[in-house]
Structures are given as C-alpha cells and as structure tokens.
JSON list of C-alpha atoms in Angstrom, two decimals:
[
{"chain": "A", "resi": 12, "resn": "MET", "atom": "CA", "xyz": [-4.94, 3.22, -12.84]},
{"chain": "A", "resi": 13, "resn": "ASN", "atom": "CA", "xyz": [-1.28, 3.91, -13.53]},
{"chain": "A", "resi": 14, "resn": "ILE", "atom": "CA", "xyz": [0.48, 0.83, -12.16]},
{"chain": "A", "resi": 15, "resn": "GLU", "atom": "CA", "xyz": [3.94, 2.36, -12.72]},
{"chain": "A", "resi": 16, "resn": "ARG", "atom": "CA", "xyz": [2.94, 5.24, -10.42]},
{"chain": "A", "resi": 17, "resn": "VAL", "atom": "CA", "xyz": [1.69, 2.73, -7.84]},
{"chain": "A", "resi": 18, "resn": "LEU", "atom": "CA", "xyz": [5.04, 0.91, -8.02]},
{"chain": "A", "resi": 19, "resn": "ASP", "atom": "CA", "xyz": [6.94, 4.20, -7.60]},
{"chain": "A", "resi": 20, "resn": "ILE", "atom": "CA", "xyz": [4.91, 5.17, -4.54]},
{"chain": "A", "resi": 21, "resn": "PHE", "atom": "CA", "xyz": [5.23, 1.67, -3.09]},
{"chain": "A", "resi": 22, "resn": "GLY", "atom": "CA", "xyz": [9.00, 1.93, -3.56]},
{"chain": "A", "resi": 23, "resn": "SER", "atom": "CA", "xyz": [9.06, 5.24, -1.71]},
{"chain": "A", "resi": 24, "resn": "LEU", "atom": "CA", "xyz": [6.93, 3.91, 1.15]},
{"chain": "A", "resi": 25, "resn": "SER", "atom": "CA", "xyz": [8.86, 0.68, 1.53]},
{"chain": "A", "resi": 26, "resn": "GLY", "atom": "CA", "xyz": [12.36, 1.99, 0.94]},
{"chain": "A", "resi": 27, "resn": "LEU", "atom": "CA", "xyz": [13.02, -1.05, -1.25]},
{"chain": "A", "resi": 28, "resn": "SER", "atom": "CA", "xyz": [15.34, -0.97, -4.24]},
{"chain": "A", "resi": 29, "resn": "GLU", "atom": "CA", "xyz": [13.79, -0.57, -7.67]},
{"chain": "A", "resi": 30, "resn": "GLU", "atom": "CA", "xyz": [14.67, -4.17, -8.51]},
{"chain": "A", "resi": 31, "resn": "PHE", "atom": "CA", "xyz": [13.05, -5.54, -5.35]},
{"chain": "A", "resi": 32, "resn": "VAL", "atom": "CA", "xyz": [9.96, -3.37, -5.91]},
{"chain": "A", "resi": 33, "resn": "LYS", "atom": "CA", "xyz": [9.53, -5.05, -9.31]},
{"chain": "A", "resi": 34, "resn": "GLU", "atom": "CA", "xyz": [9.88, -8.46, -7.65]},
{"chain": "A", "resi": 35, "resn": "GLN", "atom": "CA", "xyz": [7.09, -7.50, -5.24]},
{"chain": "A", "resi": 36, "resn": "SER", "atom": "CA", "xyz": [4.86, -6.02, -7.93]},
{"chain": "A", "resi": 37, "resn": "MET", "atom": "CA", "xyz": [2.13, -8.57, -7.20]},
{"chain": "A", "resi": 38, "resn": "PHE", "atom": "CA", "xyz": [1.23, -6.59, -4.08]},
{"chain": "A", "resi": 39, "resn": "CYS", "atom": "CA", "xyz": [0.82, -3.43, -6.16]},
{"chain": "A", "resi": 40, "resn": "GLU", "atom": "CA", "xyz": [-1.13, -5.13, -8.93]},
{"chain": "A", "resi": 41, "resn": "MET", "atom": "CA", "xyz": [-3.54, -6.85, -6.54]},
{"chain": "A", "resi": 42, "resn": "SER", "atom": "CA", "xyz": [-4.04, -3.67, -4.52]},
{"chain": "A", "resi": 43, "resn": "ALA", "atom": "CA", "xyz": [-4.60, -1.57, -7.66]},
{"chain": "A", "resi": 44, "resn": "GLU", "atom": "CA", "xyz": [-7.25, -4.05, -8.81]},
{"chain": "A", "resi": 45, "resn": "SER", "atom": "CA", "xyz": [-8.90, -3.93, -5.38]},
{"chain": "A", "resi": 46, "resn": "ILE", "atom": "CA", "xyz": [-9.03, -0.13, -5.34]},
{"chain": "A", "resi": 47, "resn": "SER", "atom": "CA", "xyz": [-10.09, 0.15, -8.99]},
{"chain": "A", "resi": 48, "resn": "SER", "atom": "CA", "xyz": [-12.96, -2.28, -8.54]},
{"chain": "A", "resi": 49, "resn": "ARG", "atom": "CA", "xyz": [-14.42, -0.08, -5.80]},
{"chain": "A", "resi": 50, "resn": "LEU", "atom": "CA", "xyz": [-13.95, 3.36, -7.36]},
{"chain": "A", "resi": 51, "resn": "THR", "atom": "CA", "xyz": [-17.13, 5.20, -8.26]},
{"chain": "A", "resi": 52, "resn": "CYS", "atom": "CA", "xyz": [-15.27, 7.23, -10.89]},
{"chain": "A", "resi": 53, "resn": "PRO", "atom": "CA", "xyz": [-12.25, 6.58, -13.14]},
{"chain": "A", "resi": 54, "resn": "ALA", "atom": "CA", "xyz": [-8.93, 6.50, -11.27]},
{"chain": "A", "resi": 55, "resn": "GLU", "atom": "CA", "xyz": [-7.64, 9.29, -13.51]},
{"chain": "A", "resi": 56, "resn": "LYS", "atom": "CA", "xyz": [-10.22, 11.66, -11.97]},
{"chain": "A", "resi": 57, "resn": "CYS", "atom": "CA", "xyz": [-9.04, 10.99, -8.39]},
{"chain": "A", "resi": 58, "resn": "GLY", "atom": "CA", "xyz": [-6.01, 13.26, -8.59]},
{"chain": "A", "resi": 59, "resn": "GLY", "atom": "CA", "xyz": [-3.50, 10.54, -7.70]},
{"chain": "A", "resi": 60, "resn": "LYS", "atom": "CA", "xyz": [-5.39, 9.47, -4.59]},
{"chain": "A", "resi": 61, "resn": "ALA", "atom": "CA", "xyz": [-6.26, 6.08, -6.08]},
{"chain": "A", "resi": 62, "resn": "GLU", "atom": "CA", "xyz": [-2.62, 5.31, -6.90]},
{"chain": "A", "resi": 63, "resn": "PHE", "atom": "CA", "xyz": [-1.52, 6.38, -3.43]},
{"chain": "A", "resi": 64, "resn": "ALA", "atom": "CA", "xyz": [-4.23, 4.25, -1.81]},
{"chain": "A", "resi": 65, "resn": "ALA", "atom": "CA", "xyz": [-3.23, 1.25, -3.92]},
{"chain": "A", "resi": 66, "resn": "ALA", "atom": "CA", "xyz": [0.42, 1.73, -2.96]},
{"chain": "A", "resi": 67, "resn": "ALA", "atom": "CA", "xyz": [-0.47, 2.14, 0.74]},
{"chain": "A", "resi": 68, "resn": "LEU", "atom": "CA", "xyz": [-2.58, -1.03, 0.65]},
{"chain": "A", "resi": 69, "resn": "ALA", "atom": "CA", "xyz": [0.25, -2.85, -1.16]},
{"chain": "A", "resi": 70, "resn": "TYR", "atom": "CA", "xyz": [2.71, -1.66, 1.50]},
{"chain": "A", "resi": 71, "resn": "TYR", "atom": "CA", "xyz": [0.37, -2.77, 4.30]},
{"chain": "A", "resi": 72, "resn": "ARG", "atom": "CA", "xyz": [0.00, -6.20, 2.71]},
{"chain": "A", "resi": 73, "resn": "TYR", "atom": "CA", "xyz": [3.77, -6.38, 2.14]},
{"chain": "A", "resi": 74, "resn": "VAL", "atom": "CA", "xyz": [4.45, -5.60, 5.80]},
{"chain": "A", "resi": 75, "resn": "LEU", "atom": "CA", "xyz": [1.97, -8.27, 6.90]},
{"chain": "A", "resi": 76, "resn": "TRP", "atom": "CA", "xyz": [3.66, -10.74, 4.57]},
{"chain": "A", "resi": 77, "resn": "THR", "atom": "CA", "xyz": [7.17, -9.91, 5.83]},
{"chain": "A", "resi": 78, "resn": "LEU", "atom": "CA", "xyz": [6.06, -10.28, 9.44]},
{"chain": "A", "resi": 79, "resn": "THR", "atom": "CA", "xyz": [4.68, -13.74, 8.75]},
{"chain": "A", "resi": 80, "resn": "ASP", "atom": "CA", "xyz": [7.76, -14.57, 6.70]},
{"chain": "A", "resi": 81, "resn": "GLY", "atom": "CA", "xyz": [10.15, -13.72, 9.55]},
{"chain": "A", "resi": 82, "resn": "GLY", "atom": "CA", "xyz": [11.29, -10.48, 7.91]},
{"chain": "A", "resi": 83, "resn": "ALA", "atom": "CA", "xyz": [10.60, -8.18, 10.88]},
{"chain": "A", "resi": 84, "resn": "GLU", "atom": "CA", "xyz": [14.17, -6.88, 11.17]},
{"chain": "A", "resi": 85, "resn": "GLY", "atom": "CA", "xyz": [13.28, -3.23, 10.51]},
{"chain": "A", "resi": 86, "resn": "ILE", "atom": "CA", "xyz": [12.87, -0.66, 7.78]},
{"chain": "A", "resi": 87, "resn": "LYS", "atom": "CA", "xyz": [14.09, 2.80, 6.85]},
{"chain": "A", "resi": 88, "resn": "VAL", "atom": "CA", "xyz": [11.88, 5.16, 4.84]},
{"chain": "A", "resi": 89, "resn": "GLY", "atom": "CA", "xyz": [13.60, 8.44, 4.13]},
{"chain": "A", "resi": 90, "resn": "ASP", "atom": "CA", "xyz": [14.62, 9.87, 7.50]},
{"chain": "A", "resi": 91, "resn": "ILE", "atom": "CA", "xyz": [12.25, 7.60, 9.42]},
{"chain": "A", "resi": 92, "resn": "SER", "atom": "CA", "xyz": [13.60, 4.34, 10.79]},
{"chain": "A", "resi": 93, "resn": "ILE", "atom": "CA", "xyz": [11.34, 1.72, 12.33]},
{"chain": "A", "resi": 94, "resn": "SER", "atom": "CA", "xyz": [12.94, -1.27, 13.96]},
{"chain": "A", "resi": 95, "resn": "SER", "atom": "CA", "xyz": [10.24, -3.42, 15.49]},
{"chain": "A", "resi": 96, "resn": "GLY", "atom": "CA", "xyz": [7.69, -5.36, 13.50]},
{"chain": "A", "resi": 97, "resn": "LYS", "atom": "CA", "xyz": [4.83, -4.08, 15.64]},
{"chain": "A", "resi": 98, "resn": "SER", "atom": "CA", "xyz": [5.80, -0.45, 15.03]},
{"chain": "A", "resi": 99, "resn": "ARG", "atom": "CA", "xyz": [6.23, -1.11, 11.34]},
{"chain": "A", "resi": 100, "resn": "LEU", "atom": "CA", "xyz": [2.81, -2.74, 11.11]},
{"chain": "A", "resi": 101, "resn": "GLY", "atom": "CA", "xyz": [1.23, 0.18, 13.00]},
{"chain": "A", "resi": 102, "resn": "TYR", "atom": "CA", "xyz": [2.84, 2.64, 10.60]},
{"chain": "A", "resi": 103, "resn": "ALA", "atom": "CA", "xyz": [1.63, 0.70, 7.56]},
{"chain": "A", "resi": 104, "resn": "GLU", "atom": "CA", "xyz": [-1.89, 0.37, 8.97]},
{"chain": "A", "resi": 105, "resn": "ARG", "atom": "CA", "xyz": [-2.09, 4.09, 9.77]},
{"chain": "A", "resi": 106, "resn": "LEU", "atom": "CA", "xyz": [-0.82, 4.98, 6.30]},
{"chain": "A", "resi": 107, "resn": "TRP", "atom": "CA", "xyz": [-3.41, 2.71, 4.66]},
{"chain": "A", "resi": 108, "resn": "SER", "atom": "CA", "xyz": [-6.18, 4.14, 6.85]},
{"chain": "A", "resi": 109, "resn": "GLU", "atom": "CA", "xyz": [-5.26, 7.72, 5.94]},
{"chain": "A", "resi": 110, "resn": "ALA", "atom": "CA", "xyz": [-5.09, 6.85, 2.24]},
{"chain": "A", "resi": 111, "resn": "LEU", "atom": "CA", "xyz": [-8.51, 5.23, 2.47]},
{"chain": "A", "resi": 112, "resn": "ASN", "atom": "CA", "xyz": [-9.92, 8.32, 4.19]},
{"chain": "A", "resi": 113, "resn": "GLU", "atom": "CA", "xyz": [-8.67, 10.44, 1.28]},
{"chain": "A", "resi": 114, "resn": "LEU", "atom": "CA", "xyz": [-10.89, 8.38, -1.03]},
{"chain": "A", "resi": 115, "resn": "LYS", "atom": "CA", "xyz": [-14.10, 8.89, 0.98]},
{"chain": "A", "resi": 116, "resn": "GLY", "atom": "CA", "xyz": [-16.93, 9.55, -1.44]},
{"chain": "A", "resi": 117, "resn": "LEU", "atom": "CA", "xyz": [-14.96, 8.13, -4.36]},
{"chain": "A", "resi": 118, "resn": "ILE", "atom": "CA", "xyz": [-15.22, 4.46, -3.39]},
{"chain": "A", "resi": 119, "resn": "THR", "atom": "CA", "xyz": [-17.75, 1.99, -2.14]},
{"chain": "A", "resi": 120, "resn": "ASP", "atom": "CA", "xyz": [-16.88, 0.88, 1.37]},
{"chain": "A", "resi": 121, "resn": "GLU", "atom": "CA", "xyz": [-17.94, -2.72, 1.12]},
{"chain": "A", "resi": 122, "resn": "GLY", "atom": "CA", "xyz": [-15.53, -5.58, 0.72]},
{"chain": "A", "resi": 123, "resn": "PHE", "atom": "CA", "xyz": [-12.20, -4.07, 1.63]},
{"chain": "A", "resi": 124, "resn": "VAL", "atom": "CA", "xyz": [-9.75, -6.67, 2.83]},
{"chain": "A", "resi": 125, "resn": "PHE", "atom": "CA", "xyz": [-7.61, -5.49, 5.77]},
{"chain": "A", "resi": 126, "resn": "GLU", "atom": "CA", "xyz": [-9.63, -2.27, 6.18]},
{"chain": "A", "resi": 127, "resn": "GLY", "atom": "CA", "xyz": [-10.01, -2.68, 9.92]},
{"chain": "A", "resi": 128, "resn": "ILE", "atom": "CA", "xyz": [-7.99, -5.09, 11.94]}
]
C-alpha cells in the first residue's frame, strides 16, 4: 500500500497542514496495516480504494482521538465546515463506512476495529 498516498488523502479529508499530517502519520500507518492485513488481493490491484479506505479509517480514528483530547472545536474540509464534535464524528463515520463499502469483496469482514459503533 502506498503510505504517501494515504497521507495525502488523510490530509485532504482532515484539512490539516502537511506538517501536522506528518505528525499524525501514526493514524495512517496503523490504518494502512489494518486494511492491508484484511485485503484478499494486493492493494495495488484495488484501484486506490485501499488507500482511500486506510485514509478514511485514519481520519475516523483521528476524529475520535481529538474528541477525547478536547479538540472538538471544529474543522473545515474544502468548502465544508463542521463545527460540532458530534457532526464531525458523524461525517467521519459515514466516510469510513462508505470507503469500507467500496472494498466489499476485496476484504475479509472479520476483525475491523470501529467498523460499527
């Protein structure tokens, strides 16, 4: 899996600066490992879906972490601005769910952390 691509997508989803994305790379690395370990084919054959799913999972985990860390002040992604932590979490969860649906048939479903809360 191309971790640089995962970091780029995570940066786009989160709206974080490139420097801060690198500081939060653990979310991307852990999520990429989680997705890769469940793929039934090489990530390169998934047409970018695996990288997007890893980035969406990383973003979801990041949002959960910021909410528990008191960082629920809001976020702006492109033209979309979300101010409440609950809305932000809902957005991240929906994004992760949609990314996971894109991988149907390419992954095993067992063992996903945060798949359904």
